[in-house]
CSV table of C-alpha atoms in Angstrom, one decimal:
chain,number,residue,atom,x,y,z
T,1,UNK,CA,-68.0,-165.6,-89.5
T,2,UNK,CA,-68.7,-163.3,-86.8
T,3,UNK,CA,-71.9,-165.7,-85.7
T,4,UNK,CA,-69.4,-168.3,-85.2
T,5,UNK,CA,-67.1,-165.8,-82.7
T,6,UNK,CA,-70.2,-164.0,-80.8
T,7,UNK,CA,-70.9,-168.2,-80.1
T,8,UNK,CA,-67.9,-169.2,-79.5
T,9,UNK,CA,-67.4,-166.3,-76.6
T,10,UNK,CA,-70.8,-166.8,-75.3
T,11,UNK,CA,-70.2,-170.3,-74.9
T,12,UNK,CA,-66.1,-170.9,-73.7
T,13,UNK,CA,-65.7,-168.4,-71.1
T,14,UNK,CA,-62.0,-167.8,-71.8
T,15,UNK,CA,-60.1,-169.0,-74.7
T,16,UNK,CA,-57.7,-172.0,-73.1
T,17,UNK,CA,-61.2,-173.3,-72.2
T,18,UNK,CA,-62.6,-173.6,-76.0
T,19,UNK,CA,-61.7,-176.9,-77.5
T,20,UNK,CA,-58.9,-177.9,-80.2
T,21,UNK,CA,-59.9,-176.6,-83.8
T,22,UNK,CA,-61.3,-179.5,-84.8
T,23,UNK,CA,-63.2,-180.8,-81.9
T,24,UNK,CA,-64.6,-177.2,-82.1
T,25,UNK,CA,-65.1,-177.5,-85.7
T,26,UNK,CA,-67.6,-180.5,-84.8
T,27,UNK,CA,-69.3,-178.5,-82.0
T,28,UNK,CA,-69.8,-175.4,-84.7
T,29,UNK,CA,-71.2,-178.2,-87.0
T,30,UNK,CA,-73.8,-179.5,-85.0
T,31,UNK,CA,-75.0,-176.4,-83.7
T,32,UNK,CA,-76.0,-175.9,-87.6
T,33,UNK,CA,-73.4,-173.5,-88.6
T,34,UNK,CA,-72.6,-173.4,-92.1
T,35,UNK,CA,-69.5,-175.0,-93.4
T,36,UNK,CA,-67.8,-172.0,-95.0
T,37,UNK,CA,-68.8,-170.3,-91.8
T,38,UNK,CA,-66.9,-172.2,-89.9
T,39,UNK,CA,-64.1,-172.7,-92.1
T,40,UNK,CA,-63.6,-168.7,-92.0
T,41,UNK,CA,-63.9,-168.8,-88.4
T,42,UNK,CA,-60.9,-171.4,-87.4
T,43,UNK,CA,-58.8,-170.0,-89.8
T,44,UNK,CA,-59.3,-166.5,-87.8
T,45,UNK,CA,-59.6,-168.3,-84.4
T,46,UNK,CA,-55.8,-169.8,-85.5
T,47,UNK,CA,-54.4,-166.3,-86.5
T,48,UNK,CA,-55.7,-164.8,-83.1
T,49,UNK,CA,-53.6,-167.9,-81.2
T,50,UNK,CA,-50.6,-167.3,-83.5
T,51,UNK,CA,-50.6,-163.7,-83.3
T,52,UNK,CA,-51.3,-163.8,-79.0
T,53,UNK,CA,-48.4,-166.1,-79.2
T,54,UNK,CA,-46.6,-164.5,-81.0
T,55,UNK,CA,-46.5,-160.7,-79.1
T,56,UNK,CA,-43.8,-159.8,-77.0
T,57,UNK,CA,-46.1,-158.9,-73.7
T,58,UNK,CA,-44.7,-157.9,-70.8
T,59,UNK,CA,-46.7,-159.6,-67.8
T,60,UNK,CA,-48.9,-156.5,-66.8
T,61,UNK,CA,-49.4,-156.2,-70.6
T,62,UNK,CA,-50.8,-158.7,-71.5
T,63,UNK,CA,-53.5,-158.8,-69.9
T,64,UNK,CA,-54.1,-155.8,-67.2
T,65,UNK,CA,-57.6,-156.7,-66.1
T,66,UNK,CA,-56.0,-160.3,-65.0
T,67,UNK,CA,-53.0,-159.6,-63.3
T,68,UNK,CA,-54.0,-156.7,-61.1
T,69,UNK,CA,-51.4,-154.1,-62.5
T,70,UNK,CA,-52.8,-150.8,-63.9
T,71,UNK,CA,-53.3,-150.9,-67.7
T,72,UNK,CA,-49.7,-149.6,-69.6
T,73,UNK,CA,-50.2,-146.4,-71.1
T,74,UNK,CA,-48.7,-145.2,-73.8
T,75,UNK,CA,-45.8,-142.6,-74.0
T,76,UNK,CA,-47.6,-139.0,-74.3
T,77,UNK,CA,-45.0,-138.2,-77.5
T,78,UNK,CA,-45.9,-141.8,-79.0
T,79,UNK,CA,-48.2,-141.8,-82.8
T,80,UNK,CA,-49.8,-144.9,-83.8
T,81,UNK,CA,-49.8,-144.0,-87.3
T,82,UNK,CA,-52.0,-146.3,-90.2
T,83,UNK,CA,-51.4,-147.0,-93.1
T,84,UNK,CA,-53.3,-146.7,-96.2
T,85,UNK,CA,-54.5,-150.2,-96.3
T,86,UNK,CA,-55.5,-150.1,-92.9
T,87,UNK,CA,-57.2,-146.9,-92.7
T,88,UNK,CA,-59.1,-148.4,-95.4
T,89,UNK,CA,-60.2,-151.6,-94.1
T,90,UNK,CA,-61.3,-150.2,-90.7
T,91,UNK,CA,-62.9,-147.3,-91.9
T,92,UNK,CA,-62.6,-144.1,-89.5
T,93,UNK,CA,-65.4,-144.7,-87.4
T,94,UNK,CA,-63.4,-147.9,-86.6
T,95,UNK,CA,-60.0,-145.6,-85.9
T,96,UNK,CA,-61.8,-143.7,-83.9
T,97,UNK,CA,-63.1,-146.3,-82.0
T,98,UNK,CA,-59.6,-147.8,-81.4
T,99,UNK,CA,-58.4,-143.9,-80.4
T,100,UNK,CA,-60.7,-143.7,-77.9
T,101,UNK,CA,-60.0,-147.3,-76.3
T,102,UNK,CA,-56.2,-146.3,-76.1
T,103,UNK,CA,-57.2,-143.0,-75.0
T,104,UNK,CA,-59.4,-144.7,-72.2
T,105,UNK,CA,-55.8,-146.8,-71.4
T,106,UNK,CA,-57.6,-149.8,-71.9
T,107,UNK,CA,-56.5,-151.3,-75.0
T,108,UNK,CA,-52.6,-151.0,-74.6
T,109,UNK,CA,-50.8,-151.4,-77.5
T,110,UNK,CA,-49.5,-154.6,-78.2
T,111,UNK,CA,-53.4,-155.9,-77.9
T,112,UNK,CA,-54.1,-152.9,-80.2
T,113,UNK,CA,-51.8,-154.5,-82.6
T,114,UNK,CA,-53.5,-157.9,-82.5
T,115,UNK,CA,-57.0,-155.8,-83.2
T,116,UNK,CA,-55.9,-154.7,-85.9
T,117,UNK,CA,-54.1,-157.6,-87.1
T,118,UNK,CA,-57.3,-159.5,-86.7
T,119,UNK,CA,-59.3,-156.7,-88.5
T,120,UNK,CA,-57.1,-156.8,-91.3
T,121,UNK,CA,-58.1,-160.5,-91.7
T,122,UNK,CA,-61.9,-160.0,-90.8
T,123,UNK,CA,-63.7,-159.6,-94.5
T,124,UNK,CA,-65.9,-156.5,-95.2
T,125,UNK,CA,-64.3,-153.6,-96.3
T,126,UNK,CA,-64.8,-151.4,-94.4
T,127,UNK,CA,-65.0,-153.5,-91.4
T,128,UNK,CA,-67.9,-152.2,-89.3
T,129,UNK,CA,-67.9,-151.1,-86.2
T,130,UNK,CA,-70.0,-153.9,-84.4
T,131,UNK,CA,-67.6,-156.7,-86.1
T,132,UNK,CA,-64.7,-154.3,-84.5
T,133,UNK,CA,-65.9,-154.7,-81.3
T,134,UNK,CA,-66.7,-158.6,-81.9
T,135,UNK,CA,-62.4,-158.4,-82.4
T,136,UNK,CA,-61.3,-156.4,-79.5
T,137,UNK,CA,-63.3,-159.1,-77.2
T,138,UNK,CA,-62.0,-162.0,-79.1
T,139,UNK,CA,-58.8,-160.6,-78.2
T,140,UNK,CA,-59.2,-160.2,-74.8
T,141,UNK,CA,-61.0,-163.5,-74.8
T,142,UNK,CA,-58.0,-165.1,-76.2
T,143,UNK,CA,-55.8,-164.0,-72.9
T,144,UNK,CA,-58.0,-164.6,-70.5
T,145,UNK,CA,-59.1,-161.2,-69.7
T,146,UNK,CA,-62.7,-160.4,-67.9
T,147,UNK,CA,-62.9,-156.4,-68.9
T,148,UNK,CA,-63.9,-153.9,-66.8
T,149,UNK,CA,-67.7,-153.5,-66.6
T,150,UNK,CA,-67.9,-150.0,-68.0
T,151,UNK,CA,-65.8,-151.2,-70.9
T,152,UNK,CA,-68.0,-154.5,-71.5
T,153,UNK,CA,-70.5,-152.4,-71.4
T,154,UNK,CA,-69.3,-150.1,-74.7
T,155,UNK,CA,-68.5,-153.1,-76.5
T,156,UNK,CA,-71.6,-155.1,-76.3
T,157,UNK,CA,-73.9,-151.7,-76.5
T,158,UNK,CA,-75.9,-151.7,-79.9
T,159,UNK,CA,-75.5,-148.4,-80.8
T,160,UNK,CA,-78.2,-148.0,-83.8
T,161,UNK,CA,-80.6,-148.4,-80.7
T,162,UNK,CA,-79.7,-145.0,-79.3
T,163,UNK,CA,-81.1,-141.9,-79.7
T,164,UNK,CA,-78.6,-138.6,-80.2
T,165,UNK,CA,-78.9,-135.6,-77.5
């Protein structure tokens, strides 16, 4: 599944620009993607939509890179607290992950809700970091958001590459 979203970002430069479902569904097919594949994929693709629709975003929510206005922080006395099923679907090096994007003030929190939302529904348990940060830009892909470079930067890093100090 995550094949099919890495190709489908690489090849739609935001998400109003990717086709319908099923004229996308076509495209997957002929570029020799495996039906269940692709099956998996739309049926995530379809949850992303429902759940961007879905959020209640104020305009420099949304999408902060986009519109110009500083990225919403949260409140300092505010606890994003997981439960059991999520903490074990993501996995902590996932949490931590997400805990130091909010930290960063770059993933505010109603697109950290749709992360997760989408990482619930992503299989693999635990989900692993690298399909993590596949979500997080599928998100941001799905509003229209170019990220920061820095932030690009940590999300399409392969970390088994590096070496610790």
């Amino acid at each position: 599944m995550f094949e099919v979203l890495v190709f489908v970002y690489e090849n739609y430069w935001r998400g109003d620009a990717c086709p319908e479902l099923h004229q996308l569904e076509r495209k997957l097919s002929a570029h020799g993607f495996e039906p269940e594949e692709i099956q998996e994929a739309l049926l995530w693709l379809d949850g992303l939509s429902l759940a961007a629709q879905n959020a209640q975003l104020a305009p420099d929510e949304a999408c902060p890179a986009s519109t110009g206005f500083a990225p919403v922080l949260p409140s300092p006395t505010s606890l994003r607290v997981y439960s059991v099923a999520e903490q074990d679907h993501l996995g902590a090096e996932c949490l931590g992950f997400l805990s130091f994007l909010d930290a960063a003030g770059v993933l505010p929190p109603p697109l950290r809700e749709i992360v997760v939302d989408r990482a619930m529904a992503a299989p693999g348990d635990p989900v692993s970091l690298d399909e993590l940060k596949i979500i997080v830009l599928m998100v941001y892909w799905s509003c229209g958001t170019e990220l920061d470079a820095l932030v690009l930067d940590e999300l399409c890093d392969d970390t088994r590459s590096r070496l610790p100090h």
